[in-house]
Amino acid sequence: SYADMYGPTVGDVVTLGDCGLQICIEKDYTVYGDECKFGGGKSIREGMGQQTGATADQALDTVITNALIVDAVSGIIKADIGIKGTHIVGIGKAGNPDMMDGVTPGMIVGNTTEVIAGEKLI
């Protein structure tokens, strides 16, 4: 199912650990059909999810894909987390803006970007 491959989306309920506390996803910044996914034959590869020719300065150093974020201000969201150096520089949709819809400005994935799968992680 969708949640097994890409993690929960808007309206899905997630139980936190073994405490019985449940949360409901309020926002999903990933774009259905254009989610970043790493692995054999998945979307994060050069020319698809990775922007061809993006320099290290333009691309994220690290991206955590399809992560579940619980924040007191923003709410409970599913998004990609973009990291440059030691700072989180973006929460939204990462990828290749030449090929993918809805990529958040500044969250370009290049061939220098380390990808961490965040599906099923909080």
PDB file of C-alpha atoms in Angstrom:
ATOM      1  CA  SER A   1       0.000   0.000   0.000  1.00  0.00           C
ATOM      2  CA  TYR A   2       0.963   3.677  -0.262  1.00  0.00           C
ATOM      3  CA  ALA A   3       1.800   4.003   3.449  1.00  0.00           C
ATOM      4  CA  ASP A   4       4.077   0.948   3.336  1.00  0.00           C
ATOM      5  CA  MET A   5       6.163   2.451   0.531  1.00  0.00           C
ATOM      6  CA  TYR A   6       6.058   6.201   1.222  1.00  0.00           C
ATOM      7  CA  GLY A   7       4.883   6.516   4.827  1.00  0.00           C
ATOM      8  CA  PRO A   8       1.584   7.897   6.119  1.00  0.00           C
ATOM      9  CA  THR A   9      -0.242  10.778   4.435  1.00  0.00           C
ATOM     10  CA  VAL A  10      -2.980  13.284   5.347  1.00  0.00           C
ATOM     11  CA  GLY A  11      -5.672  11.696   7.496  1.00  0.00           C
ATOM     12  CA  ASP A  12      -3.642   8.609   8.410  1.00  0.00           C
ATOM     13  CA  VAL A  13      -3.355   7.827  12.126  1.00  0.00           C
ATOM     14  CA  VAL A  14      -0.009   6.707  13.577  1.00  0.00           C
ATOM     15  CA  THR A  15       0.464   5.092  16.991  1.00  0.00           C
ATOM     16  CA  LEU A  16       3.571   6.355  18.786  1.00  0.00           C
ATOM     17  CA  GLY A  17       5.679   3.499  20.105  1.00  0.00           C
ATOM     18  CA  ASP A  18       4.035   1.267  22.660  1.00  0.00           C
ATOM     19  CA  CYS A  19       2.358   4.075  24.644  1.00  0.00           C
ATOM     20  CA  GLY A  20      -0.972   4.009  22.810  1.00  0.00           C
ATOM     21  CA  LEU A  21      -0.766   7.727  21.948  1.00  0.00           C
ATOM     22  CA  GLN A  22      -2.002   8.374  18.408  1.00  0.00           C
ATOM     23  CA  ILE A  23      -1.398  11.275  16.032  1.00  0.00           C
ATOM     24  CA  CYS A  24      -3.103  12.194  12.770  1.00  0.00           C
ATOM     25  CA  ILE A  25      -1.160  13.562   9.792  1.00  0.00           C
ATOM     26  CA  GLU A  26      -2.371  17.133   9.102  1.00  0.00           C
ATOM     27  CA  LYS A  27      -0.230  18.144   6.086  1.00  0.00           C
ATOM     28  CA  ASP A  28       1.778  16.310   3.438  1.00  0.00           C
ATOM     29  CA  TYR A  29       4.311  18.409   1.519  1.00  0.00           C
ATOM     30  CA  THR A  30       5.324  15.565  -0.781  1.00  0.00           C
ATOM     31  CA  VAL A  31       3.611  15.500  -4.178  1.00  0.00           C
ATOM     32  CA  TYR A  32       1.613  12.346  -4.941  1.00  0.00           C
ATOM     33  CA  GLY A  33       3.347  10.504  -7.777  1.00  0.00           C
ATOM     34  CA  ASP A  34       6.569  12.520  -7.429  1.00  0.00           C
ATOM     35  CA  GLU A  35       7.735  11.327  -4.004  1.00  0.00           C
ATOM     36  CA  CYS A  36      11.481  10.967  -3.470  1.00  0.00           C
ATOM     37  CA  LYS A  37      12.352   7.301  -3.036  1.00  0.00           C
ATOM     38  CA  PHE A  38      15.837   5.800  -2.937  1.00  0.00           C
ATOM     39  CA  GLY A  39      16.802   2.326  -4.142  1.00  0.00           C
ATOM     40  CA  GLY A  40      17.038   0.262  -7.304  1.00  0.00           C
ATOM     41  CA  GLY A  41      14.754   1.715  -9.971  1.00  0.00           C
ATOM     42  CA  LYS A  42      13.306   4.373  -7.659  1.00  0.00           C
ATOM     43  CA  SER A  43      12.976   8.118  -8.372  1.00  0.00           C
ATOM     44  CA  ILE A  44      16.208   9.390  -6.746  1.00  0.00           C
ATOM     45  CA  ARG A  45      18.602   8.849  -9.609  1.00  0.00           C
ATOM     46  CA  GLU A  46      20.321  11.219 -12.021  1.00  0.00           C
ATOM     47  CA  GLY A  47      17.924  12.905 -14.398  1.00  0.00           C
ATOM     48  CA  MET A  48      14.830  12.033 -12.381  1.00  0.00           C
ATOM     49  CA  GLY A  49      14.921  12.924  -8.670  1.00  0.00           C
ATOM     50  CA  GLN A  50      18.512  14.194  -8.899  1.00  0.00           C
ATOM     51  CA  GLN A  51      19.053  17.368 -10.899  1.00  0.00           C
ATOM     52  CA  THR A  52      21.682  16.817 -13.587  1.00  0.00           C
ATOM     53  CA  GLY A  53      24.459  19.364 -13.320  1.00  0.00           C
ATOM     54  CA  ALA A  54      23.503  20.735  -9.904  1.00  0.00           C
ATOM     55  CA  THR A  55      26.659  21.872  -8.131  1.00  0.00           C
ATOM     56  CA  ALA A  56      27.416  21.047  -4.506  1.00  0.00           C
ATOM     57  CA  ASP A  57      26.570  24.678  -3.647  1.00  0.00           C
ATOM     58  CA  GLN A  58      23.123  24.371  -5.254  1.00  0.00           C
ATOM     59  CA  ALA A  59      22.236  20.913  -3.955  1.00  0.00           C
ATOM     60  CA  LEU A  60      21.437  19.772  -0.429  1.00  0.00           C
ATOM     61  CA  ASP A  61      24.181  17.944   1.457  1.00  0.00           C
ATOM     62  CA  THR A  62      21.660  15.517   2.956  1.00  0.00           C
ATOM     63  CA  VAL A  63      17.955  14.884   2.489  1.00  0.00           C
ATOM     64  CA  ILE A  64      15.731  12.781   4.726  1.00  0.00           C
ATOM     65  CA  THR A  65      12.841  11.663   2.528  1.00  0.00           C
ATOM     66  CA  ASN A  66       9.191  11.190   3.514  1.00  0.00           C
ATOM     67  CA  ALA A  67       9.793  11.914   7.211  1.00  0.00           C
ATOM     68  CA  LEU A  68       7.038  12.388   9.774  1.00  0.00           C
ATOM     69  CA  ILE A  69       7.565  15.634  11.707  1.00  0.00           C
ATOM     70  CA  VAL A  70       5.770  16.538  14.937  1.00  0.00           C
ATOM     71  CA  ASP A  71       6.093  20.262  15.686  1.00  0.00           C
ATOM     72  CA  ALA A  72       4.189  22.416  18.176  1.00  0.00           C
ATOM     73  CA  VAL A  73       3.874  25.282  15.671  1.00  0.00           C
ATOM     74  CA  SER A  74       3.655  23.620  12.243  1.00  0.00           C
ATOM     75  CA  GLY A  75       1.653  20.610  13.381  1.00  0.00           C
ATOM     76  CA  ILE A  76       2.014  16.998  12.306  1.00  0.00           C
ATOM     77  CA  ILE A  77       3.373  16.838   8.785  1.00  0.00           C
ATOM     78  CA  LYS A  78       5.026  14.495   6.313  1.00  0.00           C
ATOM     79  CA  ALA A  79       7.821  16.140   4.362  1.00  0.00           C
ATOM     80  CA  ASP A  80      11.378  15.870   3.129  1.00  0.00           C
ATOM     81  CA  ILE A  81      14.005  17.483   5.374  1.00  0.00           C
ATOM     82  CA  GLY A  82      16.860  19.323   3.635  1.00  0.00           C
ATOM     83  CA  ILE A  83      20.236  19.733   5.362  1.00  0.00           C
ATOM     84  CA  LYS A  84      23.248  21.875   4.343  1.00  0.00           C
ATOM     85  CA  GLY A  85      26.293  21.626   6.565  1.00  0.00           C
ATOM     86  CA  THR A  86      24.961  21.331  10.103  1.00  0.00           C
ATOM     87  CA  HIS A  87      21.676  23.186   9.551  1.00  0.00           C
ATOM     88  CA  ILE A  88      18.189  22.190   8.472  1.00  0.00           C
ATOM     89  CA  VAL A  89      17.581  24.540   5.531  1.00  0.00           C
ATOM     90  CA  GLY A  90      14.199  23.324   4.399  1.00  0.00           C
ATOM     91  CA  ILE A  91      11.158  21.256   5.206  1.00  0.00           C
ATOM     92  CA  GLY A  92       9.002  20.532   2.200  1.00  0.00           C
ATOM     93  CA  LYS A  93       9.433  18.690  -1.094  1.00  0.00           C
ATOM     94  CA  ALA A  94      12.978  17.844  -2.208  1.00  0.00           C
ATOM     95  CA  GLY A  95      13.985  16.664  -5.653  1.00  0.00           C
ATOM     96  CA  ASN A  96      14.683  17.809  -9.188  1.00  0.00           C
ATOM     97  CA  PRO A  97      12.624  20.893 -10.121  1.00  0.00           C
ATOM     98  CA  ASP A  98      13.274  20.188 -13.826  1.00  0.00           C
ATOM     99  CA  MET A  99      11.379  16.872 -13.626  1.00  0.00           C
ATOM    100  CA  MET A 100       9.236  16.933 -10.472  1.00  0.00           C
ATOM    101  CA  ASP A 101       6.255  19.046  -9.483  1.00  0.00           C
ATOM    102  CA  GLY A 102       6.205  21.115  -6.296  1.00  0.00           C
ATOM    103  CA  VAL A 103       9.898  21.068  -5.343  1.00  0.00           C
ATOM    104  CA  THR A 104      10.446  23.563  -2.518  1.00  0.00           C
ATOM    105  CA  PRO A 105      12.925  26.334  -3.479  1.00  0.00           C
ATOM    106  CA  GLY A 106      16.414  25.524  -2.181  1.00  0.00           C
ATOM    107  CA  MET A 107      15.693  21.801  -1.782  1.00  0.00           C
ATOM    108  CA  ILE A 108      17.473  20.485  -4.882  1.00  0.00           C
ATOM    109  CA  VAL A 109      18.782  16.925  -4.778  1.00  0.00           C
ATOM    110  CA  GLY A 110      22.000  16.478  -6.757  1.00  0.00           C
ATOM    111  CA  ASN A 111      24.549  13.720  -7.223  1.00  0.00           C
ATOM    112  CA  THR A 112      26.422  15.038  -4.159  1.00  0.00           C
ATOM    113  CA  THR A 113      23.348  14.708  -1.913  1.00  0.00           C
ATOM    114  CA  GLU A 114      23.303  11.932   0.684  1.00  0.00           C
ATOM    115  CA  VAL A 115      19.807  10.422   0.824  1.00  0.00           C
ATOM    116  CA  ILE A 116      18.368   8.954   4.036  1.00  0.00           C
ATOM    117  CA  ALA A 117      15.067   7.099   3.829  1.00  0.00           C
ATOM    118  CA  GLY A 118      12.726   8.577   6.445  1.00  0.00           C
ATOM    119  CA  GLU A 119       9.685   6.435   5.737  1.00  0.00           C
ATOM    120  CA  LYS A 120       8.200   5.086   8.983  1.00  0.00           C
ATOM    121  CA  LEU A 121      10.489   7.370  11.041  1.00  0.00           C
ATOM    122  CA  ILE A 122       9.415  10.245  13.314  1.00  0.00           C
TER     123      ILE A 122
END
